[in-house]
Amino acid sequence: MNASSPSPAQDRASTATLYGGVTNRRITVRDLAAAKQRGEKWSMLTAYDALTAGVFDEAGTPVLLVGDSAGNCHLGYETTVPVTMDQMVMLSAAVVRGTKRAMIVADLPFGSYQESPAQAMHNAARLMKEAGVGAVKLEGGERSARSIELLVEAGVPVMAHIGLTPQSVHAFGGYPVQGRGDEAAHRLLRDAKAVQQAGAFAVVLEAVPAELAAQVTEQLSVPTVGIGAGVDCDAQVLVWTDFAGMTAGRVPKFVKQYANLRAVLGDAARAFAEDVQSGTFPAPEHTFH
Ligand code: KIV
């Protein structure tokens, strides 16, 4: 065996399926590359705390994203823009502590990587050293390629994010679908190829027409992770508060709600209040003597 040939343990990594196959260690970029090769699709969820991350990890979700969507889904901001590195480090460390098997990917928040590849490296290193994440994600195609290249050269696995990039909400004037029309479609394909060429191990495609996402998925050798990008992506990601029905009000068209936790928790809080008011809680079985 020479330095470039995989060890027997690494070989097993590439043949073990993401669901049911890998049980005793964290999912790696090699597992995700092998999943694309054999056509195994996978799910990714966001997580912002140890408790929720632990539930998704136990359920077998292979990749958890500490998204900067924490800004609007967890920390009470209107957008992802105000999220800071210190907040991302704190949330990411909690998610790492709450999990054993999932690959943990953390977002580089707005302003933490756009200045230069050196700034991206400095902050990616913080997420890896202080929080213990296995990979980082950053937004942008061609414009972020130099930073991705430097991070990958330095040993940082990078997930890219193109299409609708929420950190640019003020430049977009909202959250419009991207890649519609020939010119925009060509630009998206160029972005996808640029981040793959730079070394990204996966590419998030957000709010992109399904036909275009299918074309990108076919042309890339690395997995695509869709959110509002149709069924042909290699993987799908949802924000956990959306998929679990915690979000108040309207959710985007691409969200499927798999539970209604907001109603369940609201009902529980109201039942608790009624029991307290009526004096039926605490009952004898909840009482020390
Ligand atoms: O921050 C986030 O949750 C994301 C997903 C929407 C992909 O970037």
Coordinates of C-alpha atoms and ligand atoms in Angstrom, one line a residue:
M1 CA 0.0 0.0 0.0
N2 CA 1.5 3.4 -0.9
A3 CA 0.5 6.8 0.3
S4 CA -2.1 7.4 -2.3
S5 CA -3.9 4.0 -2.1
P6 CA -6.7 3.8 0.4
S7 CA -6.3 1.7 3.6
P8 CA -8.8 -1.3 4.0
A9 CA -10.8 0.9 6.5
Q10 CA -11.0 3.7 3.9
D11 CA -12.1 1.2 1.2
R12 CA -14.9 0.1 3.5
A13 CA -15.9 3.8 3.8
S14 CA -16.5 4.1 0.1
T15 CA -18.7 0.9 -0.2
A16 CA -20.8 1.5 3.0
T17 CA -24.2 3.0 2.3
L18 CA -25.2 6.2 4.0
Y19 CA -28.4 4.7 5.3
G20 CA -27.7 1.6 7.5
G21 CA -24.2 1.1 6.2
V22 CA -22.0 3.4 8.3
T23 CA -22.7 3.1 12.0
N24 CA -19.5 3.4 14.0
R25 CA -17.9 6.7 12.8
R26 CA -18.8 10.0 11.2
I27 CA -19.8 10.3 7.6
T28 CA -17.0 11.7 5.4
V29 CA -16.6 13.3 2.1
R30 CA -15.6 10.0 0.6
D31 CA -18.9 8.4 1.7
L32 CA -20.8 11.2 -0.1
A33 CA -18.7 10.9 -3.2
A34 CA -19.3 7.1 -3.3
A35 CA -23.0 7.7 -2.7
K36 CA -23.1 9.8 -5.9
Q37 CA -21.3 7.0 -7.8
R38 CA -23.9 4.4 -6.8
G39 CA -26.9 6.8 -7.1
E40 CA -27.8 6.7 -3.4
K41 CA -29.7 9.9 -2.6
W42 CA -29.5 11.5 0.8
S43 CA -31.1 14.1 3.1
M44 CA -29.5 17.0 4.9
L45 CA -31.2 19.0 7.7
T46 CA -30.2 22.2 9.4
A47 CA -29.6 22.0 13.2
Y48 CA -28.7 24.8 15.6
D49 CA -28.5 23.0 19.0
A50 CA -27.3 19.8 20.6
L51 CA -30.8 18.4 21.4
T52 CA -32.3 18.7 17.9
A53 CA -29.1 17.6 16.2
G54 CA -29.1 14.5 18.4
V55 CA -32.6 13.6 17.3
F56 CA -31.7 13.9 13.6
D57 CA -28.4 12.0 14.2
E58 CA -30.2 9.1 15.8
A59 CA -32.7 9.1 12.9
G60 CA -29.8 8.5 10.6
T61 CA -29.6 11.9 8.8
P62 CA -26.1 11.7 7.3
V63 CA -25.3 15.4 7.0
L64 CA -26.4 18.2 9.3
L65 CA -25.9 21.8 8.4
V66 CA -25.4 24.5 11.0
G67 CA -26.8 27.0 8.6
D68 CA -26.6 30.7 9.0
S69 CA -30.4 30.4 8.6
A70 CA -30.0 30.2 12.4
G71 CA -30.3 34.0 12.0
N72 CA -34.0 34.0 11.0
C73 CA -34.9 30.5 12.3
H74 CA -33.3 30.4 15.7
L75 CA -32.0 33.8 16.8
G76 CA -34.9 36.0 15.9
Y77 CA -33.3 38.1 13.1
E78 CA -35.1 38.9 9.9
T79 CA -32.3 37.6 7.6
T80 CA -29.1 35.7 7.8
V81 CA -27.0 38.9 7.4
P82 CA -26.5 39.8 11.1
V83 CA -25.1 36.3 12.1
T84 CA -21.6 36.5 13.4
M85 CA -18.7 34.1 13.5
D86 CA -18.9 33.9 17.3
Q87 CA -22.5 32.8 17.1
M88 CA -21.7 30.2 14.4
V89 CA -18.9 28.8 16.5
M90 CA -21.2 28.5 19.6
L91 CA -24.1 26.9 17.7
S92 CA -21.7 24.6 15.7
A93 CA -19.9 23.3 18.8
A94 CA -23.3 22.4 20.3
V95 CA -24.4 20.5 17.2
V96 CA -21.0 18.6 17.2
R97 CA -21.4 17.8 20.9
G98 CA -25.0 16.4 20.3
T99 CA -24.0 14.1 17.5
K100 CA -21.9 11.0 16.8
R101 CA -22.3 10.0 13.2
A102 CA -23.5 12.9 11.0
M103 CA -21.0 15.0 9.1
I104 CA -21.4 18.5 10.5
V105 CA -21.1 21.3 8.0
A106 CA -21.1 24.9 9.3
D107 CA -21.9 28.0 7.3
L108 CA -19.4 30.8 7.0
P109 CA -21.6 33.8 7.8
F110 CA -21.9 37.0 5.8
G111 CA -18.7 39.1 6.1
S112 CA -16.6 36.2 7.3
Y113 CA -15.0 35.2 3.9
Q114 CA -15.8 37.7 1.2
E115 CA -12.8 40.0 1.8
S116 CA -10.1 37.5 0.8
P117 CA -9.2 33.8 0.7
A118 CA -7.0 34.5 3.8
Q119 CA -10.1 35.7 5.7
A120 CA -12.0 32.6 4.6
M121 CA -9.2 30.4 5.8
H122 CA -9.0 32.2 9.2
N123 CA -12.7 31.7 9.9
A124 CA -12.9 28.2 8.5
A125 CA -10.1 27.2 10.8
R126 CA -12.1 28.7 13.8
L127 CA -15.1 26.5 12.9
M128 CA -12.9 23.4 12.6
K129 CA -10.7 24.1 15.7
E130 CA -13.1 25.7 18.1
A131 CA -16.4 23.9 17.1
G132 CA -15.0 20.7 15.7
V133 CA -17.0 20.7 12.4
G134 CA -16.0 18.4 9.5
A135 CA -16.7 20.9 6.7
V136 CA -17.7 24.5 6.0
K137 CA -20.2 26.0 3.5
L138 CA -19.9 29.3 1.7
E139 CA -22.0 31.1 -0.8
G140 CA -21.1 32.1 -4.3
G141 CA -19.9 30.5 -7.6
E142 CA -17.1 31.9 -9.7
R143 CA -16.7 34.8 -7.2
S144 CA -15.9 32.4 -4.3
A145 CA -13.7 29.9 -6.3
R146 CA -10.3 31.3 -5.2
S147 CA -11.4 31.0 -1.5
I148 CA -12.7 27.5 -2.0
E149 CA -9.4 26.5 -3.7
L150 CA -7.3 27.8 -0.8
L151 CA -9.5 26.1 1.8
V152 CA -9.4 22.8 0.0
E153 CA -5.6 23.0 -0.4
A154 CA -5.4 23.6 3.3
G155 CA -7.5 20.5 4.0
V156 CA -10.8 22.1 4.7
P157 CA -13.8 20.2 3.0
V158 CA -16.0 22.9 1.4
M159 CA -19.7 22.7 0.4
A160 CA -20.5 25.4 -2.1
H161 CA -23.9 27.2 -2.3
I162 CA -25.1 28.7 -5.6
G163 CA -28.4 29.9 -7.1
L164 CA -30.3 31.9 -4.5
T165 CA -27.7 32.8 -1.9
P166 CA -29.6 34.3 1.1
Q167 CA -26.7 36.4 2.3
S168 CA -27.3 38.5 -0.9
V169 CA -31.0 39.1 0.0
H170 CA -30.5 42.9 -0.1
A171 CA -28.8 42.8 -3.5
F172 CA -31.5 40.4 -4.9
G173 CA -34.3 42.5 -3.4
G174 CA -35.9 39.4 -1.9
Y175 CA -35.6 35.7 -2.6
P176 CA -36.3 35.3 -6.3
V177 CA -35.8 32.0 -8.2
Q178 CA -32.4 32.0 -10.0
G179 CA -31.3 30.6 -13.3
R180 CA -34.4 31.4 -15.3
G181 CA -33.7 32.3 -19.0
D182 CA -30.7 31.3 -21.1
E183 CA -28.2 33.8 -19.8
A184 CA -28.9 33.1 -16.1
A185 CA -28.9 29.3 -16.8
H186 CA -25.5 29.5 -18.4
R187 CA -24.2 31.6 -15.5
L188 CA -25.4 29.1 -13.0
L189 CA -23.8 26.2 -14.9
R190 CA -20.5 28.2 -15.0
D191 CA -20.8 28.8 -11.2
A192 CA -21.4 25.1 -10.6
K193 CA -18.4 24.1 -12.7
A194 CA -16.2 26.7 -11.1
V195 CA -16.8 25.5 -7.6
Q196 CA -16.3 21.9 -8.5
Q197 CA -13.1 22.8 -10.3
A198 CA -12.0 24.7 -7.2
G199 CA -12.5 21.5 -5.1
A200 CA -15.9 21.8 -3.5
F201 CA -17.1 18.3 -2.4
A202 CA -20.8 19.2 -2.9
V203 CA -22.9 22.1 -4.2
V204 CA -26.1 23.4 -2.8
L205 CA -28.5 24.6 -5.5
E206 CA -31.2 26.9 -4.0
A207 CA -34.3 28.0 -5.8
V208 CA -33.4 26.9 -9.3
P209 CA -35.7 25.5 -12.0
A210 CA -35.8 21.7 -11.7
E211 CA -34.8 21.2 -15.3
L212 CA -31.6 23.3 -14.8
A213 CA -30.8 21.6 -11.5
A214 CA -31.1 18.2 -13.3
Q215 CA -28.7 19.4 -16.0
V216 CA -26.2 20.6 -13.3
T217 CA -26.5 17.4 -11.4
E218 CA -25.8 15.4 -14.6
Q219 CA -22.8 17.5 -15.5
L220 CA -21.1 17.5 -12.1
S221 CA -19.2 14.6 -10.6
V222 CA -19.7 16.0 -7.0
P223 CA -23.2 15.7 -5.4
T224 CA -25.8 18.5 -5.7
V225 CA -27.9 19.3 -2.7
G226 CA -31.2 20.8 -3.7
I227 CA -33.5 23.2 -1.9
G228 CA -36.3 24.3 -4.2
A229 CA -34.4 22.7 -7.1
G230 CA -36.5 19.7 -8.0
V231 CA -36.3 16.0 -7.5
D232 CA -33.2 15.2 -9.6
C233 CA -30.5 16.6 -7.3
D234 CA -28.3 14.0 -5.6
A235 CA -29.5 15.1 -2.1
Q236 CA -32.1 17.4 -0.6
V237 CA -31.8 19.8 2.3
L238 CA -34.6 21.5 4.4
V239 CA -34.4 23.9 7.2
W240 CA -35.5 22.0 10.3
T241 CA -37.9 24.5 11.7
D242 CA -39.7 24.5 8.3
F243 CA -39.8 20.8 7.8
A244 CA -41.0 20.2 11.4
G245 CA -43.8 22.8 11.3
M246 CA -42.2 25.1 13.8
T247 CA -42.1 28.2 11.5
A248 CA -44.8 30.7 12.1
G249 CA -46.8 31.8 9.0
R250 CA -46.1 31.0 5.4
V251 CA -43.3 28.7 4.4
P252 CA -41.7 28.7 0.9
K253 CA -43.4 26.6 -1.9
F254 CA -40.5 24.1 -1.8
V255 CA -41.0 23.1 1.8
K256 CA -42.8 19.9 2.8
Q257 CA -43.9 19.9 6.5
Y258 CA -43.4 16.5 8.0
A259 CA -44.8 17.4 11.4
N260 CA -46.7 20.2 13.1
L261 CA -44.5 20.8 16.2
R262 CA -45.6 24.4 16.6
A263 CA -49.2 23.2 17.3
V264 CA -48.0 20.3 19.5
L265 CA -45.8 22.5 21.7
G266 CA -48.5 25.2 21.8
D267 CA -51.1 22.7 22.9
A268 CA -48.7 21.3 25.6
A269 CA -48.0 24.8 26.9
R270 CA -51.7 25.6 27.1
A271 CA -52.5 22.3 28.9
F272 CA -49.7 22.9 31.4
A273 CA -51.1 26.4 32.2
E274 CA -54.6 25.0 32.7
D275 CA -53.3 22.3 35.1
V276 CA -51.4 24.9 37.1
Q277 CA -54.4 27.3 37.2
S278 CA -56.8 24.5 38.3
G279 CA -54.3 23.1 40.8
T280 CA -54.2 19.6 39.1
F281 CA -50.4 19.9 38.6
P282 CA -48.3 18.9 40.4
A283 CA -50.3 15.7 41.2
P284 CA -49.2 13.4 44.1
E285 CA -46.9 11.4 41.7
H286 CA -44.9 14.5 41.0
T287 CA -44.6 15.5 44.6
F288 CA -41.9 14.7 47.3
H289 CA -42.8 14.2 51.0
Ligands
KIV1 O1 -28.4 28.5 6.1 C1 -29.0 27.5 5.6 O2 -29.9 26.9 6.2 C2 -28.8 27.1 4.2 C3 -29.7 26.1 3.6 C4 -30.9 26.8 3.2 C5 -29.0 25.4 2.5 O3 -27.9 27.6 3.6

